[in-house]
């Protein structure tokens, strides 16, 4: 069969596309085309051609367009009918389909497109620069055809006049669109700073910075973005006292409190400073940067002395800090200076973290004495709403210190408490849950997962559910069939506030399903249930299906993985089709190949 010849319109569009890709000024008459023809041209343009089309748009055409963000290139415009915006969104979707659902519909798709494109170019350049044989300039690194085919199409990559093969072109042309950047150590050099001079960075993530030779280029890069940079993150870095001093000095000039840094993160890194001789620039940064909202020192090799120094400095600071994360360190004893007497004295002097809303001390080897000191230190955080103590062996003595805190502060705003894997016993948790039922502002989220509590805790758990809890995690606490039986017996009235519950890994068998089938109709706000790995037999599904059919709630997800509850692929498909929420299956079911393998949670 003879292939039909291309249409005249197609040939014209191809000609315009090639002209735009070569960077030449397009024929002015193209902007005078009727809107339906112009829309057809726009919809066929690859990213670079579309960018050039907008950049060279005559002023007389601006009446039909809205100006873009004035901090970007002056040529970027967005049409009122959103033709260009839709085109950028489609280009983004074609190139990164896995990311499209994570972006707000009202996003600036052109800015997001070029930002993601430049990150791809940077990641590819880092791979080249890490090769032992590399000895050229960073800016001269060639961008691969794998990337270029998305912005130029094959017509341009085969063109001898191609201007976009080198990395420098991409940053010169699209640099103003870059807001967030991840940078490996190999690219933390002065030449990279030159490439990034037109960027307006808001977020900078640095990885594997471990040498003093990276200090000067990094400080230069920070000084290039003094007005826009709000978030700085170090991952897998080795930060010496000299390094920290230089970085903080760049972020916060002496006697000029204008730094806009809001988030300062150090994760999975070595933070090596002397707490008795901490760099003055670091102390000044923590003390005086009023914009600081979130500080993270997660898995940063902190000891108790450094942690105490950081906390004491923040206590004296003028910042509006809302989040402090010092998790995954070894800081037992960091609050040893806090006692009931010392707290009264320091509170009278006005020292307090009034703005702190979230404190994460997960996995810090804290013991019962640390928990007691923390209960005193909490008085310095009158606005604290979230506390993560998980992974610390505070035992029942530690939880009793929290009980004392709640009794002394019945109007505490603390609403989110994580006590997962804290070596708690049934007696301690029962006492704690009974106390919560008496406070003026009870908790909304509570986790006591991975504590060997047993079935005896069931009554106290049910009492907490009927009072205020919106989200409860009681996974892997050893409830067993007896515990779920007790939960079901005591579930006699509605659980009006519960929104999510995790009861996984409790080996409850059929009693798990009986409890859930009773809970679902009585919890109108329940949206998520994790019942995985409970050794539930196949008949459990029949109970749960009947419960879902009669319930009037809004359940979105019921995780049943790790249970023996599917007899055939046909049953699997029918359940997924019948029970859906907004087009998504409610049931998360095990595959037929694994549904007959019981979960073994024994060590």
Coordinates of C-alpha atoms in Angstrom, one line a residue:
X1 CA 0.0 0.0 0.0
X2 CA 1.4 3.4 -1.0
X3 CA 2.2 5.7 1.9
X4 CA 0.2 9.0 1.7
X5 CA 2.4 12.1 1.1
X6 CA 2.7 14.5 4.0
X7 CA 0.3 17.4 4.0
X8 CA 1.3 21.0 3.4
X9 CA 0.4 21.9 7.0
X10 CA 2.7 19.2 8.3
X11 CA 5.6 20.3 6.1
X12 CA 5.1 23.9 7.3
X13 CA 5.1 22.9 10.9
X14 CA 8.2 20.8 10.5
X15 CA 9.9 23.8 8.8
X16 CA 9.0 26.1 11.7
X17 CA 10.0 23.5 14.2
X18 CA 13.5 23.2 12.7
X19 CA 13.9 27.0 12.6
X20 CA 12.9 27.3 16.2
X21 CA 15.2 24.5 17.3
X22 CA 18.2 26.2 15.6
X23 CA 17.7 29.3 17.8
X24 CA 17.0 31.7 14.9
X25 CA 14.3 34.3 15.2
X26 CA 11.1 32.8 13.9
X27 CA 9.3 34.4 11.0
X28 CA 7.2 37.2 12.6
X29 CA 4.2 36.2 10.5
X30 CA 3.9 33.0 12.5
X31 CA 2.4 34.9 15.4
X32 CA -0.2 36.4 13.0
X33 CA -1.6 33.0 12.2
X34 CA -5.2 32.3 13.1
X35 CA -5.5 30.9 16.6
X36 CA -6.6 27.4 15.5
X37 CA -3.5 27.1 13.2
X38 CA -1.2 28.6 15.8
X39 CA -2.5 26.2 18.4
X40 CA -1.7 23.3 16.0
X41 CA 1.9 24.6 15.6
X42 CA 2.3 24.9 19.4
X43 CA 1.0 21.4 20.1
X44 CA 3.7 19.9 17.8
X45 CA 6.7 21.8 19.2
X46 CA 9.3 20.0 21.3
X47 CA 10.5 21.7 24.5
X48 CA 13.4 23.8 23.1
X49 CA 11.3 25.0 20.1
X50 CA 8.4 25.9 22.4
X51 CA 10.8 27.8 24.7
X52 CA 12.2 29.8 21.7
X53 CA 8.7 30.4 20.4
X54 CA 7.8 32.1 23.7
X55 CA 11.1 33.9 24.1
X56 CA 10.8 35.6 20.7
X57 CA 7.1 36.5 20.9
X58 CA 6.6 40.1 19.8
X59 CA 5.3 42.7 22.2
X60 CA 2.2 43.3 20.2
X61 CA 1.1 39.7 20.9
X62 CA 1.3 40.2 24.7
X63 CA -2.3 41.3 24.8
X64 CA -3.3 37.7 24.4
X65 CA -0.9 36.5 27.1
X66 CA -0.3 36.8 30.8
X67 CA 3.2 37.6 31.9
X68 CA 5.0 34.8 33.8
X69 CA 6.9 35.0 37.1
X70 CA 9.0 38.2 36.7
X71 CA 11.9 36.5 38.4
X72 CA 12.3 34.2 35.3
X73 CA 13.3 35.2 31.8
X74 CA 11.4 38.1 30.4
X75 CA 10.3 36.2 27.4
X76 CA 8.3 33.5 29.3
X77 CA 4.6 34.1 29.0
X78 CA 1.5 32.0 29.8
X79 CA -1.7 32.3 27.6
X80 CA -5.0 33.1 29.2
X81 CA -6.5 30.1 27.5
X82 CA -3.6 28.0 28.9
X83 CA -2.6 26.5 25.5
X84 CA 1.1 26.9 26.3
X85 CA 0.6 25.7 29.9
X86 CA -1.2 22.6 28.6
X87 CA 1.6 22.0 26.1
X88 CA 4.3 22.2 28.9
X89 CA 2.2 19.8 31.0
X90 CA 2.0 17.3 28.2
X91 CA 5.8 17.5 27.6
X92 CA 6.4 16.9 31.3
X93 CA 4.0 14.0 31.3
X94 CA 5.6 12.4 28.3
X95 CA 9.1 12.7 29.7
X96 CA 8.4 11.9 33.4
X97 CA 5.0 10.1 33.6
X98 CA 5.8 8.7 37.0
X99 CA 5.9 12.2 38.5
X100 CA 2.8 13.7 37.0
X101 CA 0.4 12.8 39.8
X102 CA 2.7 14.3 42.5
X103 CA 2.5 17.8 41.0
X104 CA -0.2 20.3 41.8
X105 CA -2.5 20.9 38.8
X106 CA -1.9 24.7 39.2
X107 CA 1.9 24.3 39.0
X108 CA 4.0 26.3 36.6
X109 CA 4.7 23.4 34.2
X110 CA 7.4 25.2 32.2
X111 CA 9.4 26.0 35.3
X112 CA 9.0 22.5 36.5
X113 CA 10.0 21.0 33.1
X114 CA 13.3 22.9 32.9
X115 CA 14.1 22.4 36.5
X116 CA 13.8 18.7 36.2
X117 CA 15.6 18.8 32.9
X118 CA 18.6 20.6 34.4
X119 CA 18.7 18.1 37.3
X120 CA 18.9 15.3 34.8
X121 CA 21.7 17.1 33.0
X122 CA 23.6 17.6 36.4
X123 CA 23.2 13.9 37.4
X124 CA 24.5 12.8 34.0
X125 CA 27.4 15.3 34.2
X126 CA 28.3 14.0 37.6
X127 CA 28.6 10.5 36.2
X128 CA 31.0 11.7 33.6
X129 CA 33.1 13.8 36.0
X130 CA 33.6 10.9 38.3
X131 CA 35.3 8.8 35.7
X132 CA 39.1 8.6 36.4
X133 CA 39.8 9.5 32.7
X134 CA 37.8 12.8 32.9
X135 CA 40.1 15.9 32.7
X136 CA 38.0 18.5 30.8
X137 CA 35.8 21.3 31.8
X138 CA 32.4 20.7 33.5
X139 CA 30.7 23.2 31.1
X140 CA 32.0 21.3 28.1
X141 CA 30.5 17.9 29.1
X142 CA 28.2 16.7 26.3
X143 CA 24.6 16.1 27.1
X144 CA 23.5 12.7 25.9
X145 CA 21.1 12.0 23.0
X146 CA 18.9 10.2 25.6
X147 CA 18.2 13.7 27.1
X148 CA 18.4 15.8 23.9
X149 CA 15.8 13.7 22.1
X150 CA 13.1 15.0 24.6
X151 CA 13.9 18.7 24.0
X152 CA 15.0 18.6 20.4
X153 CA 13.6 15.5 18.7
X154 CA 15.7 13.5 16.2
X155 CA 15.6 16.3 13.6
X156 CA 17.8 18.5 15.8
X157 CA 20.2 15.9 17.2
X158 CA 21.0 15.1 13.6
X159 CA 21.5 18.8 12.7
X160 CA 25.0 20.1 12.2
X161 CA 24.0 23.5 13.6
X162 CA 23.0 21.9 17.0
X163 CA 23.8 24.4 19.7
X164 CA 22.6 22.4 22.8
X165 CA 25.1 19.5 23.0
X166 CA 27.2 21.1 25.8
X167 CA 26.1 21.5 29.4
X168 CA 26.9 25.2 29.4
X169 CA 24.1 25.9 26.9
X170 CA 21.5 24.3 29.1
X171 CA 22.4 26.4 32.1
X172 CA 22.8 29.6 30.1
X173 CA 19.4 29.1 28.5
X174 CA 17.3 27.5 31.3
X175 CA 19.2 28.4 34.5
X176 CA 16.6 31.0 35.6
X177 CA 14.0 28.3 35.9
X178 CA 16.1 26.3 38.4
X179 CA 14.8 26.5 42.0
X180 CA 15.8 23.2 43.6
X181 CA 19.1 21.4 42.9
X182 CA 20.9 18.2 44.1
X183 CA 24.7 18.4 43.8
X184 CA 27.3 15.7 44.2
X185 CA 30.7 16.5 45.6
X186 CA 32.4 16.0 42.2
X187 CA 30.5 19.1 40.9
X188 CA 31.0 21.2 43.9
X189 CA 33.7 23.3 42.2
X190 CA 34.2 26.9 41.1
X191 CA 33.2 26.2 37.5
X192 CA 29.8 24.9 38.6
X193 CA 29.2 28.2 40.4
X194 CA 29.7 30.0 37.1
X195 CA 27.3 27.7 35.4
X196 CA 24.7 28.4 38.1
X197 CA 25.1 32.2 38.2
X198 CA 21.7 32.9 36.6
X199 CA 19.9 30.5 38.9
X200 CA 17.6 31.6 41.8
X201 CA 18.0 28.6 44.1
X202 CA 15.5 28.1 46.9
X203 CA 16.6 24.5 47.8
X204 CA 20.2 23.1 47.7
X205 CA 20.9 19.5 48.5
X206 CA 24.6 18.5 48.8
X207 CA 25.8 14.9 48.8
X208 CA 29.2 13.4 49.7
X209 CA 30.9 16.7 50.5
X210 CA 33.8 15.4 52.5
X211 CA 36.9 17.5 51.6
X212 CA 38.0 21.0 52.6
X213 CA 38.5 21.8 48.9
X214 CA 34.7 22.0 48.5
X215 CA 34.4 24.8 51.1
X216 CA 35.2 27.8 48.9
X217 CA 33.1 26.8 45.9
X218 CA 30.1 26.0 48.2
X219 CA 30.4 29.3 50.0
X220 CA 30.5 31.1 46.6
X221 CA 27.4 29.2 45.5
X222 CA 25.6 30.2 48.7
X223 CA 26.6 33.9 48.3
X224 CA 25.1 33.8 44.8
X225 CA 21.7 33.1 46.2
X226 CA 21.4 35.2 49.4
X227 CA 17.8 36.4 48.7
X228 CA 16.2 33.2 47.5
X229 CA 17.8 30.3 49.3
X230 CA 15.5 28.9 52.0
X231 CA 16.6 25.3 52.4
X232 CA 20.1 23.8 52.7
X233 CA 20.6 20.0 53.1
X234 CA 23.8 17.9 53.6
X235 CA 23.6 14.2 53.1
X236 CA 26.5 11.7 53.5
X237 CA 28.9 14.6 54.2
X238 CA 31.8 15.1 56.6
X239 CA 31.4 18.5 58.2
X240 CA 34.4 19.7 60.2
X241 CA 34.4 22.7 62.5
X242 CA 36.1 24.8 59.8
X243 CA 33.6 23.7 57.2
X244 CA 30.6 24.5 59.4
X245 CA 32.1 27.9 60.4
X246 CA 32.6 28.9 56.7
X247 CA 29.1 27.7 55.7
X248 CA 27.3 29.5 58.5
X249 CA 29.3 32.7 57.9
X250 CA 28.2 32.6 54.3
X251 CA 24.6 32.2 55.3
X252 CA 24.6 34.8 58.0
X253 CA 26.9 37.8 57.8
X254 CA 27.9 39.4 61.1
X255 CA 25.4 41.9 62.4
X256 CA 23.2 41.6 59.4
X257 CA 20.2 39.4 60.3
X258 CA 18.7 39.0 56.9
X259 CA 19.4 35.3 56.1
X260 CA 16.3 33.7 54.6
X261 CA 17.2 30.2 55.6
X262 CA 14.1 28.3 56.9
X263 CA 15.3 24.7 56.8
X264 CA 18.8 23.5 57.7
X265 CA 19.3 19.7 57.4
X266 CA 22.3 17.5 58.2
X267 CA 21.5 13.8 57.5
X268 CA 23.5 10.6 57.6
X269 CA 26.6 12.7 58.0
X270 CA 29.5 13.3 60.3
X271 CA 29.1 16.5 62.3
X272 CA 32.5 17.0 64.0
X273 CA 32.7 20.0 66.3
X274 CA 33.9 20.6 69.8
X275 CA 30.9 21.5 72.0
X276 CA 33.1 23.5 74.3
X277 CA 34.5 25.5 71.4
X278 CA 31.8 25.6 68.9
X279 CA 32.4 27.9 65.9
X280 CA 31.0 31.3 66.7
X281 CA 29.4 31.5 63.3
X282 CA 27.4 28.4 63.9
X283 CA 26.2 29.7 67.3
X284 CA 25.3 33.0 65.7
X285 CA 23.5 31.2 62.9
X286 CA 21.3 29.2 65.3
X287 CA 20.8 32.2 67.6
X288 CA 20.0 35.0 65.3
X289 CA 18.4 33.7 62.0
X290 CA 14.8 34.6 62.7
X291 CA 13.6 32.9 59.6
X292 CA 14.8 29.4 60.8
X293 CA 11.8 27.1 61.0
X294 CA 13.2 23.5 60.8
X295 CA 16.6 22.1 62.0
X296 CA 17.5 18.5 61.4
X297 CA 20.6 16.6 62.7
X298 CA 19.4 13.1 61.8
X299 CA 22.0 10.3 62.0
X300 CA 24.8 12.9 62.3
X301 CA 27.0 11.2 64.9
X302 CA 25.9 13.6 67.6
X303 CA 26.9 12.9 71.2
X304 CA 25.1 14.2 74.3
X305 CA 27.5 17.2 74.6
X306 CA 26.8 18.5 71.1
X307 CA 23.1 17.8 71.4
X308 CA 23.0 19.7 74.7
X309 CA 24.9 22.6 73.1
X310 CA 22.5 22.8 70.2
X311 CA 19.4 22.6 72.4
X312 CA 20.7 25.2 74.8
X313 CA 21.6 27.6 71.9
X314 CA 18.2 27.2 70.4
X315 CA 16.6 27.8 73.8
X316 CA 18.3 31.2 73.8
X317 CA 17.7 32.0 70.2
X318 CA 15.3 34.5 68.6
X319 CA 14.2 32.1 65.8
X320 CA 10.7 30.9 65.2
X321 CA 11.8 27.3 65.1
X322 CA 8.9 24.9 64.6
X323 CA 10.7 21.5 64.0
X324 CA 13.7 20.0 65.7
X325 CA 15.0 16.6 64.6
X326 CA 18.0 15.1 66.3
X327 CA 17.0 11.4 65.7
X328 CA 19.3 8.4 65.1
X329 CA 22.2 9.6 67.3
X330 CA 23.5 8.5 70.7
X331 CA 22.7 11.3 73.0
X332 CA 21.7 9.6 76.3
X333 CA 22.2 12.2 79.0
X334 CA 21.8 15.2 76.8
X335 CA 19.2 16.7 79.1
X336 CA 20.9 15.8 82.4
X337 CA 21.0 19.5 83.4
X338 CA 17.2 19.7 83.3
X339 CA 15.5 19.0 86.7
X340 CA 12.4 20.4 88.2
X341 CA 14.4 23.0 90.0
X342 CA 16.5 24.1 87.0
X343 CA 13.4 24.3 84.8
X344 CA 11.6 26.7 87.3
X345 CA 14.7 28.9 87.3
X346 CA 15.2 29.0 83.6
X347 CA 11.5 29.6 82.9
X348 CA 11.5 32.6 85.2
X349 CA 14.4 34.0 83.0
X350 CA 12.2 33.7 79.9
X351 CA 14.0 30.9 78.2
X352 CA 11.6 28.9 76.0
X353 CA 11.0 27.4 72.6
X354 CA 7.5 28.8 72.3
X355 CA 7.3 28.2 68.6
X356 CA 8.5 24.6 68.6
X357 CA 5.7 22.3 67.3
X358 CA 7.6 19.0 66.5
X359 CA 10.4 17.3 68.3
X360 CA 11.9 14.0 67.0
X361 CA 14.3 12.1 69.2
X362 CA 13.8 8.7 67.7
X363 CA 16.5 6.0 68.1
X364 CA 18.8 7.9 70.4
X365 CA 19.4 5.3 73.1
X366 CA 17.4 7.4 75.6
X367 CA 16.6 5.6 78.9
X368 CA 14.2 6.2 81.8
X369 CA 16.3 8.9 83.2
X370 CA 16.4 10.8 79.9
X371 CA 12.6 10.5 79.8
X372 CA 12.4 12.1 83.2
X373 CA 14.6 14.9 82.1
X374 CA 12.6 15.3 78.9
X375 CA 9.4 15.6 80.9
X376 CA 11.0 18.7 82.6
X377 CA 12.4 20.1 79.4
X378 CA 8.9 19.8 77.8
X379 CA 7.9 22.8 80.0
X380 CA 10.2 24.9 77.7
X381 CA 8.1 23.9 74.7
X382 CA 4.6 25.0 75.6
X383 CA 3.4 24.8 72.0
X384 CA 4.7 21.3 71.3
X385 CA 2.2 19.2 69.3
X386 CA 4.3 16.2 68.1
X387 CA 6.8 14.1 70.0
X388 CA 8.6 11.0 68.5
X389 CA 10.3 8.9 71.2
X390 CA 10.3 5.6 69.3
X391 CA 13.2 3.3 69.4
X392 CA 14.4 4.4 72.8
X393 CA 14.4 1.9 75.8
X394 CA 12.6 4.2 78.2
X395 CA 10.6 1.3 79.8
X396 CA 7.7 1.8 82.1
X397 CA 9.6 4.3 84.3
X398 CA 10.0 6.5 81.3
X399 CA 6.4 6.4 80.4
X400 CA 5.4 7.3 84.0
X401 CA 7.5 10.4 83.6
X402 CA 5.2 11.3 80.7
X403 CA 2.2 10.5 82.8
X404 CA 3.5 13.0 85.4
X405 CA 3.9 15.6 82.6
X406 CA 0.3 15.1 81.4
X407 CA -1.1 15.3 85.0
X408 CA 0.8 18.6 85.6
X409 CA -0.2 19.9 82.2
X410 CA -3.7 18.7 81.4
X411 CA -4.1 21.4 78.8
X412 CA -0.9 20.4 76.9
X413 CA -1.4 20.8 73.1
X414 CA 0.6 17.6 72.5
X415 CA -1.5 15.6 70.0
X416 CA 0.9 13.3 68.3
X417 CA 3.0 10.8 70.3
X418 CA 5.1 7.9 69.0
X419 CA 6.2 5.3 71.6
X420 CA 7.0 2.5 69.2
X421 CA 9.6 0.0 70.4
X422 CA 10.3 1.6 73.7
X423 CA 10.4 -1.6 75.8
X424 CA 7.1 -0.9 77.5
X425 CA 5.0 -3.4 79.3
X426 CA 1.2 -3.9 79.5
X427 CA 1.0 -2.3 82.9
X428 CA 2.8 0.9 81.9
X429 CA 0.8 1.4 78.8
X430 CA -2.5 0.7 80.6
X431 CA -1.6 3.3 83.2
X432 CA -0.7 5.7 80.4
X433 CA -3.9 5.2 78.4
X434 CA -6.0 5.6 81.5
X435 CA -4.3 8.9 82.2
X436 CA -4.9 10.1 78.7
X437 CA -8.7 9.7 79.2
X438 CA -8.6 12.3 81.9
X439 CA -6.7 15.1 80.2
X440 CA -8.4 18.2 78.7
X441 CA -6.8 17.8 75.3
X442 CA -6.3 14.1 74.6
X443 CA -4.0 12.7 72.0
X444 CA -5.1 12.4 68.3
X445 CA -2.3 10.1 67.2
X446 CA -0.7 7.4 69.3
X447 CA 1.7 4.5 68.5
X448 CA 2.7 1.9 71.0
X449 CA 3.7 -0.6 68.2
X450 CA 6.5 -3.2 68.6
X451 CA 6.1 -3.3 72.4
X452 CA 5.3 -6.7 74.0
X453 CA 2.0 -5.7 75.6
X454 CA -0.2 -8.9 75.1
X455 CA -3.9 -9.2 75.1
X456 CA -4.4 -7.6 78.5
X457 CA -4.0 -4.2 77.0
X458 CA -7.2 -4.5 74.9
X459 CA -9.6 -2.8 77.3
X460 CA -7.4 0.2 77.7
X461 CA -7.0 0.5 74.0
X462 CA -10.7 0.4 73.4
X463 CA -11.3 3.1 76.0
X464 CA -8.8 5.4 74.2
X465 CA -10.5 4.7 70.8
X466 CA -13.9 5.8 72.1
X467 CA -12.5 9.0 73.6
X468 CA -10.4 11.0 71.1
X469 CA -7.8 8.9 69.1
X470 CA -7.9 9.6 65.4
X471 CA -5.0 7.4 64.4
X472 CA -3.7 4.4 66.4
X473 CA -0.8 2.1 65.7
X474 CA -0.9 -1.1 67.7
X475 CA 1.0 -3.3 65.3
X476 CA 3.1 -6.2 66.6
X477 CA 2.1 -5.9 70.3
X478 CA 1.1 -9.5 70.7
X479 CA -2.7 -9.2 70.8
X480 CA -3.4 -12.6 69.4
X481 CA -6.9 -14.0 69.0
X482 CA -7.7 -13.3 72.7
X483 CA -6.8 -9.7 72.4
X484 CA -9.0 -9.1 69.3
X485 CA -11.8 -11.0 71.0
X486 CA -11.6 -8.6 73.9
X487 CA -11.5 -5.6 71.6
X488 CA -14.6 -6.8 69.9
X489 CA -16.5 -7.4 73.1
X490 CA -15.8 -3.9 74.4
X491 CA -16.7 -2.2 71.1
X492 CA -20.2 -1.4 72.0
X493 CA -20.5 2.2 70.9
X494 CA -19.4 4.3 67.9
X495 CA -15.8 5.2 67.4
X496 CA -16.7 8.6 65.8
X497 CA -13.2 10.1 65.6
X498 CA -11.1 7.2 64.4
X499 CA -9.6 7.8 60.9
X500 CA -6.8 5.2 60.7
X501 CA -5.7 2.1 62.6
X502 CA -2.8 -0.3 62.2
X503 CA -3.4 -3.7 63.8
X504 CA -0.9 -5.6 61.6
X505 CA 1.5 -8.5 62.8
X506 CA -0.7 -9.5 65.8
X507 CA -1.4 -13.1 64.7
X508 CA -5.1 -12.6 65.5
X509 CA -6.5 -15.1 62.9
X510 CA -10.2 -15.1 62.4
X511 CA -10.8 -12.9 65.4
X512 CA -9.1 -10.1 63.6
X513 CA -11.7 -10.2 60.9
X514 CA -14.5 -10.4 63.4
X515 CA -13.2 -7.3 65.2
X516 CA -12.8 -5.3 61.9
X517 CA -16.3 -6.3 60.7
X518 CA -17.7 -4.9 63.9
X519 CA -15.5 -1.8 63.8
X520 CA -16.0 -0.6 60.2
X521 CA -19.7 0.2 60.5
X522 CA -19.1 2.0 63.9
X523 CA -16.3 4.2 62.6
X524 CA -17.8 6.6 60.0
X525 CA -14.6 8.6 59.5
X526 CA -12.3 5.5 59.1
X527 CA -10.3 5.8 55.9
X528 CA -7.3 3.4 56.4
X529 CA -6.9 0.0 58.0
X530 CA -3.7 -2.0 58.1
X531 CA -4.6 -5.6 59.0
X532 CA -1.7 -7.3 57.2
X533 CA 0.1 -10.4 58.5
X534 CA -2.5 -11.5 61.0
X535 CA -2.9 -15.2 59.8
X536 CA -6.5 -14.5 58.7
X537 CA -8.1 -17.5 56.9
X538 CA -10.1 -17.2 53.6
X539 CA -13.5 -16.9 55.3
X540 CA -12.3 -13.5 56.8
X541 CA -12.9 -11.8 53.5
X542 CA -16.6 -12.8 53.5
X543 CA -17.1 -11.1 56.9
X544 CA -15.2 -8.0 55.8
X545 CA -17.1 -7.8 52.5
X546 CA -20.5 -8.0 54.3
X547 CA -19.3 -5.3 56.7
X548 CA -18.2 -3.0 53.9
X549 CA -21.5 -3.4 52.0
X550 CA -23.5 -2.4 55.1
X551 CA -21.1 0.4 56.3
X552 CA -21.8 4.0 55.4
X553 CA -18.3 5.3 56.0
X554 CA -15.6 6.4 53.7
X555 CA -13.0 3.6 53.9
X556 CA -10.3 4.1 51.2
X557 CA -7.8 1.3 52.1
X558 CA -7.9 -2.0 53.8
X559 CA -4.5 -3.8 53.7
X560 CA -4.8 -7.6 53.8
X561 CA -1.4 -8.6 52.6
X562 CA 0.3 -11.5 54.4
X563 CA -3.0 -13.3 55.1
X564 CA -4.5 -16.5 53.7
X565 CA -7.6 -15.0 52.2
X566 CA -7.8 -15.5 48.5
X567 CA -8.9 -18.7 46.9
X568 CA -8.5 -17.8 43.2
X569 CA -7.6 -15.1 40.8
X570 CA -11.2 -14.7 39.9
X571 CA -12.1 -13.9 43.5
X572 CA -9.2 -11.4 43.6
X573 CA -10.4 -9.5 40.5
X574 CA -14.1 -9.5 41.6
X575 CA -13.2 -8.0 45.0
X576 CA -11.0 -5.3 43.4
X577 CA -13.8 -4.4 41.0
X578 CA -16.6 -4.4 43.6
X579 CA -15.0 -2.4 46.4
X580 CA -13.5 0.8 45.2
X581 CA -13.1 4.4 46.3
X582 CA -12.7 7.1 43.7
X583 CA -11.8 4.4 41.1
X584 CA -9.1 2.9 43.3
X585 CA -9.4 -0.6 45.0
X586 CA -10.1 -0.5 48.7
X587 CA -8.6 -4.0 49.3
X588 CA -4.9 -4.5 49.2
X589 CA -4.7 -8.2 48.7
X590 CA -1.9 -10.8 48.6
X591 CA -1.1 -12.3 45.3
X592 CA -2.3 -15.9 44.8
X593 CA 1.2 -17.2 44.9
X594 CA 1.9 -15.8 48.4
X595 CA -1.5 -15.9 50.0
X596 CA -1.1 -19.5 51.2
X597 CA 2.3 -18.8 52.9
X598 CA 1.7 -17.9 56.6
X599 CA 3.5 -15.0 58.0
X600 CA 6.1 -15.9 60.6
X601 CA 6.9 -13.0 63.0
X602 CA 8.9 -15.1 65.4
X603 CA 12.6 -14.1 65.7

